[in-house]
Tab-separated table of C-alpha atoms in Angstrom:
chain	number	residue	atom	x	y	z
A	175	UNK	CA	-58.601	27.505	28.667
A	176	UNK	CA	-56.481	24.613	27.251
A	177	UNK	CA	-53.571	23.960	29.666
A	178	UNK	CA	-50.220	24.511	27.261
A	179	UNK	CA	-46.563	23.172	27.018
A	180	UNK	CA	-45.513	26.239	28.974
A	181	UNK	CA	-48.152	25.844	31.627
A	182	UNK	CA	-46.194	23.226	33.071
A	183	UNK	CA	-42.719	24.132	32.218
A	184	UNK	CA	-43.909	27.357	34.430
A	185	UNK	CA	-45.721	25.516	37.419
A	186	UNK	CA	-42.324	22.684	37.016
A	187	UNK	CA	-39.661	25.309	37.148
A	188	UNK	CA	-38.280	23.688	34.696
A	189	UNK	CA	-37.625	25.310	30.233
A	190	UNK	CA	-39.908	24.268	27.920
A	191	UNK	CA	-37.614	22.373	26.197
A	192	UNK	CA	-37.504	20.177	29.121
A	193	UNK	CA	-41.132	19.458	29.482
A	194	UNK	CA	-41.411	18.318	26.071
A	195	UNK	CA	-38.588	15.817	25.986
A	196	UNK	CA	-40.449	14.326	29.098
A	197	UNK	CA	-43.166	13.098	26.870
A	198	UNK	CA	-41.011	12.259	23.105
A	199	UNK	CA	-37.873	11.309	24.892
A	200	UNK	CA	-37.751	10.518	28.714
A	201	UNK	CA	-35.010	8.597	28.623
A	202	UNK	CA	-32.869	11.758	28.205
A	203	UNK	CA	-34.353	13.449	31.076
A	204	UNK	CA	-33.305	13.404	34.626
A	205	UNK	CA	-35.338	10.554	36.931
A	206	UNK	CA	-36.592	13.938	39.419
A	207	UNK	CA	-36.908	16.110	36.873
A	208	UNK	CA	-39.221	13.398	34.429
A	209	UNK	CA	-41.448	12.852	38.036
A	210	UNK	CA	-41.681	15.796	38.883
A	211	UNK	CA	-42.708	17.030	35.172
A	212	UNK	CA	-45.096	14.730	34.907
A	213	UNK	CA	-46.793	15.271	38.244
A	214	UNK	CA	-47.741	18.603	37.214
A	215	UNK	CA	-49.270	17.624	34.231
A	216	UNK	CA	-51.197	15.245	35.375
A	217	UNK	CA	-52.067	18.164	38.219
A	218	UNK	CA	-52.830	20.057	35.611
A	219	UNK	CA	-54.722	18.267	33.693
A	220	UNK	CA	-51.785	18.566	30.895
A	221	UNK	CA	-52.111	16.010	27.384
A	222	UNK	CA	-49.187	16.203	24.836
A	223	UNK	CA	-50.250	16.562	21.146
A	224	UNK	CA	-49.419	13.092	19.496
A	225	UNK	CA	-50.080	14.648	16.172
A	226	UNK	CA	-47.901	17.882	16.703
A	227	UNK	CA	-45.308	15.902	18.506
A	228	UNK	CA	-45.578	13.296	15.597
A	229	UNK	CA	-44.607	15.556	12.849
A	230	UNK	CA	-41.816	17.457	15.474
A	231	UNK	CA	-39.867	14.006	16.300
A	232	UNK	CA	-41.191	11.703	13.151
A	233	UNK	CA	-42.700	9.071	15.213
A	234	UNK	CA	-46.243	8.087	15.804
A	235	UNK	CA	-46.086	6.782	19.524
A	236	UNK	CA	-48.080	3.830	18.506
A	237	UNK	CA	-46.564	0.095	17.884
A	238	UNK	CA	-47.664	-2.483	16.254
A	239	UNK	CA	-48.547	-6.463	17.770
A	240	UNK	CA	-48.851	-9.307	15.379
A	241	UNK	CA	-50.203	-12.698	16.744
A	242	UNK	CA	-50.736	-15.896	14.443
A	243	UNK	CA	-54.194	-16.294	15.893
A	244	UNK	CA	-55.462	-14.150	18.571
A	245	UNK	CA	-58.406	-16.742	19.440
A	246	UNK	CA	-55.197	-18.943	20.724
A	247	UNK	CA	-55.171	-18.605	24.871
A	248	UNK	CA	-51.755	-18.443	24.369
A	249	UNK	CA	-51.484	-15.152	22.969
A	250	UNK	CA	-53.849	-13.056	25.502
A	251	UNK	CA	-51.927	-12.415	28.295
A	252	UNK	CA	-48.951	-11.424	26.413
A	253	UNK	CA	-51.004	-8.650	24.514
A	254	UNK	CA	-52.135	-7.461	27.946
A	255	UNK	CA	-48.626	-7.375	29.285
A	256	UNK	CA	-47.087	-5.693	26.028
A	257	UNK	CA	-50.006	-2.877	25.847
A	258	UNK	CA	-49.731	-2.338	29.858
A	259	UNK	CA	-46.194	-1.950	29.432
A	260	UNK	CA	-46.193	0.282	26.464
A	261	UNK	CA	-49.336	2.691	27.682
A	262	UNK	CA	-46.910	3.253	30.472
A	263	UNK	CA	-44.023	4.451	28.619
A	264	UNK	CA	-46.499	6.840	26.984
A	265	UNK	CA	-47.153	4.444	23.402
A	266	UNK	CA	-50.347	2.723	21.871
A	267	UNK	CA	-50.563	-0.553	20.380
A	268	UNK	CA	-52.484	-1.443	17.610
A	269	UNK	CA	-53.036	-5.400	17.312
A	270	UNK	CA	-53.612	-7.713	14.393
A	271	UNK	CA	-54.622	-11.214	14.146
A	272	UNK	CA	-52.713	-12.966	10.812
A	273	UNK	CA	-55.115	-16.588	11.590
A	274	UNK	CA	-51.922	-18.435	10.938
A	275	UNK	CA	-51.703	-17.217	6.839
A	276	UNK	CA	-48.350	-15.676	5.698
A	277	UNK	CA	-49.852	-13.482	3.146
A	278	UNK	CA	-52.137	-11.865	5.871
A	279	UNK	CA	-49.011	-11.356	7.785
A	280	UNK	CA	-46.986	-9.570	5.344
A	281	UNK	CA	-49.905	-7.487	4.109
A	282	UNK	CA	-50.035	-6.251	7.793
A	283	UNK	CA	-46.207	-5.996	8.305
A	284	UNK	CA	-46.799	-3.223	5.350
A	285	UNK	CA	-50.117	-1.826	6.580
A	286	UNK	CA	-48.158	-0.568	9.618
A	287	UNK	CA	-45.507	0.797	8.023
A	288	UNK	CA	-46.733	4.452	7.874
A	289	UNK	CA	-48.617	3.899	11.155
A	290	UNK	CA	-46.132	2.555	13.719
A	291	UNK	CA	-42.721	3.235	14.967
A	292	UNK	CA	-42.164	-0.336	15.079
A	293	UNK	CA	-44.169	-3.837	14.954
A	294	UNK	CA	-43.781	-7.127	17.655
A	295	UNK	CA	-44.425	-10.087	15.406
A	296	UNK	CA	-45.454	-12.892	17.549
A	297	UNK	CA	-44.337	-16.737	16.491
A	298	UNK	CA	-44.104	-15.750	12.567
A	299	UNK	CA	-44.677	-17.679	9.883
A	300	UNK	CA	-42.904	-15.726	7.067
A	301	UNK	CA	-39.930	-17.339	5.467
A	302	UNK	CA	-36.010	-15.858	6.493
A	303	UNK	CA	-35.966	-13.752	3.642
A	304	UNK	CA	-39.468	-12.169	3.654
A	305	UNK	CA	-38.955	-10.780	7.008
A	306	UNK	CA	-34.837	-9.751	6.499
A	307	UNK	CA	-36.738	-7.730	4.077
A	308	UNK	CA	-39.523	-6.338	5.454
A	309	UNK	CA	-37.384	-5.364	8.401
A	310	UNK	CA	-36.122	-2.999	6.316
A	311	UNK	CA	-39.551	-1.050	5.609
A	312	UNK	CA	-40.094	-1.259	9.660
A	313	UNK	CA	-38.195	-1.897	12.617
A	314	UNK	CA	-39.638	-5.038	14.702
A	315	UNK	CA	-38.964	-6.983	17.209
A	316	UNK	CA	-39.627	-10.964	17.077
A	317	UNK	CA	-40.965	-12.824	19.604
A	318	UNK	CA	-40.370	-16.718	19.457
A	319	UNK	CA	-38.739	-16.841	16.281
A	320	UNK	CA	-34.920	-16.395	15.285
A	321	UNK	CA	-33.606	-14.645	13.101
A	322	UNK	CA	-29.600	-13.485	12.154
A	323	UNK	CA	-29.826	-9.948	12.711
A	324	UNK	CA	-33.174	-9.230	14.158
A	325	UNK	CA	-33.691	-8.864	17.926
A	326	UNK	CA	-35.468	-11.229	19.431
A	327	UNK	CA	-37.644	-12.425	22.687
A	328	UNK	CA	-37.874	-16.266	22.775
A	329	UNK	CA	-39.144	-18.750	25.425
A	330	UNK	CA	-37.380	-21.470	25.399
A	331	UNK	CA	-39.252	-24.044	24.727
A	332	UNK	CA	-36.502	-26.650	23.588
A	333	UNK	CA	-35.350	-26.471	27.075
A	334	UNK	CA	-39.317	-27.375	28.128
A	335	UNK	CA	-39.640	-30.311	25.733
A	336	UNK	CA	-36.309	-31.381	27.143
A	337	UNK	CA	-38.073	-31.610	30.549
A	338	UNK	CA	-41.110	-32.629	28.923
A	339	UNK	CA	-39.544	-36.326	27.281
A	340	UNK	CA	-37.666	-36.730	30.808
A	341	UNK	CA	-40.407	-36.482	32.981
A	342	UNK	CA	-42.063	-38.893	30.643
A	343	UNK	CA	-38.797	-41.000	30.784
A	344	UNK	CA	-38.721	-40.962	34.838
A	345	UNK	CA	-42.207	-41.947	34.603
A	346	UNK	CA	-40.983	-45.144	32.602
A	347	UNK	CA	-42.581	-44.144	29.453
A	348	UNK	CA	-40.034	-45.967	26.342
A	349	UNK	CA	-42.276	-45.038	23.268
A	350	UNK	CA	-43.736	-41.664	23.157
A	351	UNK	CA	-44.533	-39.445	20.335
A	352	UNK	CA	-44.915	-35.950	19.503
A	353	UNK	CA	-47.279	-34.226	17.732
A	354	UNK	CA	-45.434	-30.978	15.915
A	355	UNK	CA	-47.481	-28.093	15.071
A	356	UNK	CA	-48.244	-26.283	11.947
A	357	UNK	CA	-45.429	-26.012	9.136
A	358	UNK	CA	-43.565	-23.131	9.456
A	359	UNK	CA	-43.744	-22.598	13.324
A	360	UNK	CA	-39.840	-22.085	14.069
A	361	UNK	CA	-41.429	-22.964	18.086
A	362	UNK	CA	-42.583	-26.748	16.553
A	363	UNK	CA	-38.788	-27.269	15.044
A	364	UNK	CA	-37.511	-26.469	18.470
A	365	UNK	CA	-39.496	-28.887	20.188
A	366	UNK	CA	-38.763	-31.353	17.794
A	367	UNK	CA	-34.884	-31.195	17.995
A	368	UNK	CA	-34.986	-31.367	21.943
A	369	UNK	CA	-37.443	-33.886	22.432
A	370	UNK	CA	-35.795	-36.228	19.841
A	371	UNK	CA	-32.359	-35.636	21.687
A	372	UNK	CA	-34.156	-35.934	24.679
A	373	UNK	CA	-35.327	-38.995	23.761
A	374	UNK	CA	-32.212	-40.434	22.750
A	375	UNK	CA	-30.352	-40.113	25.813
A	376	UNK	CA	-32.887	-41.427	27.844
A	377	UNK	CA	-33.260	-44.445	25.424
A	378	UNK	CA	-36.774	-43.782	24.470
A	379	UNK	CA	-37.917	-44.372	21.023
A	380	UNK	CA	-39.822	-41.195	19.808
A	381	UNK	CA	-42.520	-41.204	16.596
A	382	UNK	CA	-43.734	-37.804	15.063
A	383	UNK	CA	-47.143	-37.364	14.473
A	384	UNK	CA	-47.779	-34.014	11.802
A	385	UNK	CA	-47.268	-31.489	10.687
A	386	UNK	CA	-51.005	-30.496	12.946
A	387	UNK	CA	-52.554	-27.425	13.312
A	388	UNK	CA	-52.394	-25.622	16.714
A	389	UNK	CA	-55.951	-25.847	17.918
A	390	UNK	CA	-57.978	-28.591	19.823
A	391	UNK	CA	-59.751	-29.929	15.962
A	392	UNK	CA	-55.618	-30.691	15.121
A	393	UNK	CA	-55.276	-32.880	18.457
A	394	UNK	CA	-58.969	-34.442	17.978
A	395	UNK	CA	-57.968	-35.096	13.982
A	396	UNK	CA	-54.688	-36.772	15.612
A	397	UNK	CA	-55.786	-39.099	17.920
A	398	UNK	CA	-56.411	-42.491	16.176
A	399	UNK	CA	-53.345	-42.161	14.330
A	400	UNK	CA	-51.580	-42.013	18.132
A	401	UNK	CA	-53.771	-44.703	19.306
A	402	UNK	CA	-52.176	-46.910	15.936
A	403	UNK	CA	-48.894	-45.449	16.971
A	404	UNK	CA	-49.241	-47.762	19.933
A	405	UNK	CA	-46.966	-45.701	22.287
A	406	UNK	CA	-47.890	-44.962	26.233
A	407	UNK	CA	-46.496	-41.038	26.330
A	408	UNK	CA	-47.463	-38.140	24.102
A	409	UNK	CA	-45.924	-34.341	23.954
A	410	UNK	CA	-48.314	-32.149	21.944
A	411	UNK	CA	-47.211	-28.638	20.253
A	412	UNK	CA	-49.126	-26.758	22.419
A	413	UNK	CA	-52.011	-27.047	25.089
A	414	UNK	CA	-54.718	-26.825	22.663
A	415	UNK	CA	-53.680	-29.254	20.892
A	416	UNK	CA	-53.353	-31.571	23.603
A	417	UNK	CA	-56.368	-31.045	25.134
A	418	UNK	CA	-58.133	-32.022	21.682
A	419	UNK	CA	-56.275	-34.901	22.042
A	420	UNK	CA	-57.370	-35.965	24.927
A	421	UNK	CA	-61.149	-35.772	24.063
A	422	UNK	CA	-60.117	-37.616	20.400
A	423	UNK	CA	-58.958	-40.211	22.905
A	424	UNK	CA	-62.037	-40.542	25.132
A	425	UNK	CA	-64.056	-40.826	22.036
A	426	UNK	CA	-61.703	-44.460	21.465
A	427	UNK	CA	-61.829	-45.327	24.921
A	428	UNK	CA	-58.438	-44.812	25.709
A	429	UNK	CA	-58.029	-42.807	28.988
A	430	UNK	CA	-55.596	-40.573	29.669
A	431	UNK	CA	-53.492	-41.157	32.007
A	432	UNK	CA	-54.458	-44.535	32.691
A	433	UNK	CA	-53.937	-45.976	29.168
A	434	UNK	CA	-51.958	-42.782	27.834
A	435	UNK	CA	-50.021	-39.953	29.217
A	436	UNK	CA	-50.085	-36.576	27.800
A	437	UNK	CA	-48.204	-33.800	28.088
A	438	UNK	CA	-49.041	-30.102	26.735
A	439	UNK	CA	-46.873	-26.759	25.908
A	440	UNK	CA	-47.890	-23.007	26.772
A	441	UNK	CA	-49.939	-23.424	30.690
A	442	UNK	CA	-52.892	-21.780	29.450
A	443	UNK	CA	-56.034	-21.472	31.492
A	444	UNK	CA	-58.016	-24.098	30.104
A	445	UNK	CA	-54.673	-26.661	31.164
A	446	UNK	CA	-55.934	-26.205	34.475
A	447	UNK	CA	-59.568	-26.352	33.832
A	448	UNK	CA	-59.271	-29.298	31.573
A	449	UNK	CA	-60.387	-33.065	33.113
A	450	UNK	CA	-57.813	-34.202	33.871
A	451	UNK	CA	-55.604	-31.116	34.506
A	452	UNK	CA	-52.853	-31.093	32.068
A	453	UNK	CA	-49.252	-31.593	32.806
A	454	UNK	CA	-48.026	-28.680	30.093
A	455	UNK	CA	-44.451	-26.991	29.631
A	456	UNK	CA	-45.832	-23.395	31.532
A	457	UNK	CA	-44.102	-20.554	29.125
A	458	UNK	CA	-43.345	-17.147	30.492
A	459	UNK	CA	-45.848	-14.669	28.148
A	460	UNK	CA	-46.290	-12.259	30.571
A	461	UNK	CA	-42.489	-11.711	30.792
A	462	UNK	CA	-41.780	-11.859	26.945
A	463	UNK	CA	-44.665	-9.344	26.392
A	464	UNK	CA	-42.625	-6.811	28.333
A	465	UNK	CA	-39.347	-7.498	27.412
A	466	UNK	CA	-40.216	-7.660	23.365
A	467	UNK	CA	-42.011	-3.693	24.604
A	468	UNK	CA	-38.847	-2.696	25.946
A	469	UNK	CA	-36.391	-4.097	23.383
A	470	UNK	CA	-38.649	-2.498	20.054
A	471	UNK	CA	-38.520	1.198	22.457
A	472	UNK	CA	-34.636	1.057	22.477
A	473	UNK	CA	-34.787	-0.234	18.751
A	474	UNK	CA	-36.605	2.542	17.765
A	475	UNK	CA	-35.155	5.083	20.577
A	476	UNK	CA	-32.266	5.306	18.439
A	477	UNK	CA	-30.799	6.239	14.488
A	478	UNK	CA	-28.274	3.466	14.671
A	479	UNK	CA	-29.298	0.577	15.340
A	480	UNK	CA	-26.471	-1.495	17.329
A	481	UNK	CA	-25.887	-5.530	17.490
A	482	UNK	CA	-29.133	-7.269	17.436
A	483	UNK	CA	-30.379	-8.321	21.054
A	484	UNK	CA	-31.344	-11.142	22.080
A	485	UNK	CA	-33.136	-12.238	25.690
A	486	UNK	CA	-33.944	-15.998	26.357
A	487	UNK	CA	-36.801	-16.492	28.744
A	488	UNK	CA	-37.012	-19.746	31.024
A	489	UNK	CA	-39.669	-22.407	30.847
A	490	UNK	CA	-40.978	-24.433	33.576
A	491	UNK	CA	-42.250	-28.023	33.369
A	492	UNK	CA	-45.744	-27.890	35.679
A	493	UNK	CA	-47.251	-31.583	36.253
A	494	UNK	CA	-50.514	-31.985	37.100
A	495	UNK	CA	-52.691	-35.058	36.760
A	496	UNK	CA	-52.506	-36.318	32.550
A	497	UNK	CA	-49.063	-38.047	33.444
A	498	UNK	CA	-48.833	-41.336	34.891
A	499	UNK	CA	-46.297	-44.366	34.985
A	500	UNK	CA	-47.352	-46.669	32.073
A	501	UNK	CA	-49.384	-50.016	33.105
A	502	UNK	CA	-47.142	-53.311	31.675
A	503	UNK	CA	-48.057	-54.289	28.394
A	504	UNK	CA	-50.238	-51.026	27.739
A	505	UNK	CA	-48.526	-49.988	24.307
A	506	UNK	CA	-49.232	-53.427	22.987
A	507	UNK	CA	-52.832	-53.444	24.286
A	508	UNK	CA	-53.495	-50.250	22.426
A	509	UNK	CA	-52.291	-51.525	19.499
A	510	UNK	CA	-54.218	-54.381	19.661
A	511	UNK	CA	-57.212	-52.690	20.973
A	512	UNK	CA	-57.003	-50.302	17.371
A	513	UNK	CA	-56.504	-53.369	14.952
A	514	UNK	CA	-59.689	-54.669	15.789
C-alpha cells in the first residue's frame, strides 16, 4: 500500500500537521524536526502530492527561468545552479529560451502565469514599463537588469569593464574601443558607462563600435570596421562576441595580440579553449543562479511583499594570453594597412 501523510507523522513522532508543513513550508518548521521528518520519508519511501498540496496552499512548486538565448554559454551553468538549488528546496523549474525577441518574452512572462509561483528573467529585454506591469500578473525576480521596485541579482559588470579599460591602460593601450551588445541589454549600458569613465581617467580615447548582436557572427560582422577604427585595444560585450572577433581579424591579417588586444566579458568555456585564450571579465553565474532561487522563494514565501532586495555579485578580471602591450606605431599601421 501507498505510504500516507500519517505514515510518517506516526513513524516521526511528530502531528500531521507537522509533516505537511515540512514539504509546503519548511521554513516554519524546526531545523531537527524538518531532518528528522524528512528522513523518514525518504525511509519510507514517502512523496507529497504536488497537485493536492497545490490546491491546499495555492502554489504550484514549480518556477519559472527565462534566458535571452539559451544557445549562449553564458546562460548554462546558471540554469544548472538555479534548478540544483531549487530541486533542493523541494521546487521544479520550467525553462524558456526568448532568442533575444521581446514579444517572445512577454508571451512567456504570461504563459507562466497560471503555471509558476514565480519566474527568474535572465538579462531582459522588455522596456521599464512592460515588466513594472507584468510583475503584477507574477512575482519575479531579475537577474542582471534593474529595476525600481523589483528585486534583483546583478553581476557587476561595470565594475569588470572598469578593470577591463585599466588593464588595457597598464598595458599602454591609448585608443581602444568597445563593441556594445544588442539594444536593449541594460548589461551593454553598464559596460558602456564604466569603460568610457574608465577611459577617461586613464586618458585613453575610447570609440564605440554597435549596437552588435551577442554571438560570434556580431564580432566576425565587426571586425573591419575595428580594423578602420585603427585602435590597438578592444573590450567586446561578451565572450562570444569577442571570440568572433578575433577570427574576423585573422581573416584581415591582423593578429591578436600582436597587432590587437582583445578583451572578452562572461569566462565561458570556449574563453579558455579559444587560440589564443581570452583575457575576459569572469562573471559569477553559478552564484547569481542561487541567489536569484533564493530571493524569488522568500518573494513568494510570503503575502506581503517587503522592500525590494537587491544582491550585487563581484566580477573578476582573468588575463590570459589575447592582451599584450601595443607595438609603437601599431594603430597607425592598421590604419594604413585597411586604406589600401
Amino acid at each position: 500500500m501507498a505510504v500516507t501523510i500519517r505514515d510518517v507523522a506516526r513513524a516521526s513522532g511528530v502531528h500531521v500537521s507537522t509533516v505537511s508543513r515540512t514539504f509546503s513550508a519548511p521554513h516554519l518548521v524546526n531545523a531537527d524536526t524538518r531532518n528528522r521528518v524528512l528522513a523518514v520519508a525518504e525511509q519510507l519511501g514517502y512523496r507529497p502530492n504536488r497537485a493536492a498540496r497545490g490546491l491546499t496552499t495555492g502554489r504550484t512548486h514549480n518556477l519559472g527561468l527565462i534566458v535571452a538565448d539559451i544557445a549562449n554559454p553564458f546562460f548554462p551553468p546558471l540554469i544548472k545552479a538555479a534548478q540544483a538549488h531549487a530541486r533542493a528546496r523541494d521546487y521544479h523549474v520550467f525553462v524558456a529560451d526568448t532568442d533575444e525577441d521581446p514579444r517572445v518574452e512577454e508571451e512567456l512572462i504570461q504563459a507562466f502565469t497560471k503555471q509558476v509561483d514565480g519566474v527568474l528573467l535572465c538579462a531582459p529585454r522588455l522596456g521599464d514599463r512592460t515588466l513594472a506591469r507584468l510583475r503584477r500578473q507574477v512575482p519575479f525576480v531579475l537577474v542582471n537588469r534593474r529595476l525600481d521596485g523589483v528585486p534583483a541579482v546583478l553581476m557587476d559588470v561595470g565594475h569588470g569593464a572598469r578593470l577591463a579599460v585599466e588593464h588595457l591602460a597598464g598595458l599602454g593601450h591609448r585608443r581602444l574601443a568597445l563593441l556594445s551588445g544588442p539594444e536593449g541589454s541594460w548589461n551593454s549600458g553598464r559596460i558602456r558607462e564604466a569603460a568610457a569613465d574608465a577611459a577617461a581617467a586613464a586618458g585613453a580615447e575610447l570609440t564605440v563600435i554597435g549596437p552588435n548582436s551577442p554571438t560570434e557572427q556580431g564580432g566576425q560582422i565587426a571586425a573591419p570596421e575595428v580594423a578602420r577604427a585603427a585602435v590597438t585595444g578592444v573590450l567586446a560585450y561578451n565572450d562570444l562576441v569577442a571570440i568572433g572577433l578575433v577570427e574576423g581579424l585573422a581573416e584581415l591579417g591582423v593578429r591578436v595580440p600582436a597587432d590587437l588586444s582583445v578583451v572578452g566579458v562572461d569566462d565561458i568555456m570556449q574563453a579558455r579553449l579559444n587560440r589564443p585564450k581570452l583575457t575576459t571579465v569572469a562573471m559569477p553565474t553559478i552564484a547569481a543562479g542561487r541567489t536569484a532561487v533564493d530571493m524569488l522563494l522568500q518573494l513568494v514565501g510570503t503575502d506581503e511583499p517587503g522592500p525590494a532586495a537587491l544582491t550585487v555579485l563581484e566580477t573578476t578580471l582573468v588575463v590570459r594570453e589575447s592582451t599584450a602591450a601595443p607595438v609603437e606605431g601599431r594603430a597607425a599601421r592598421l590604419s594604413s594597412r585597411e586604406a589600401t
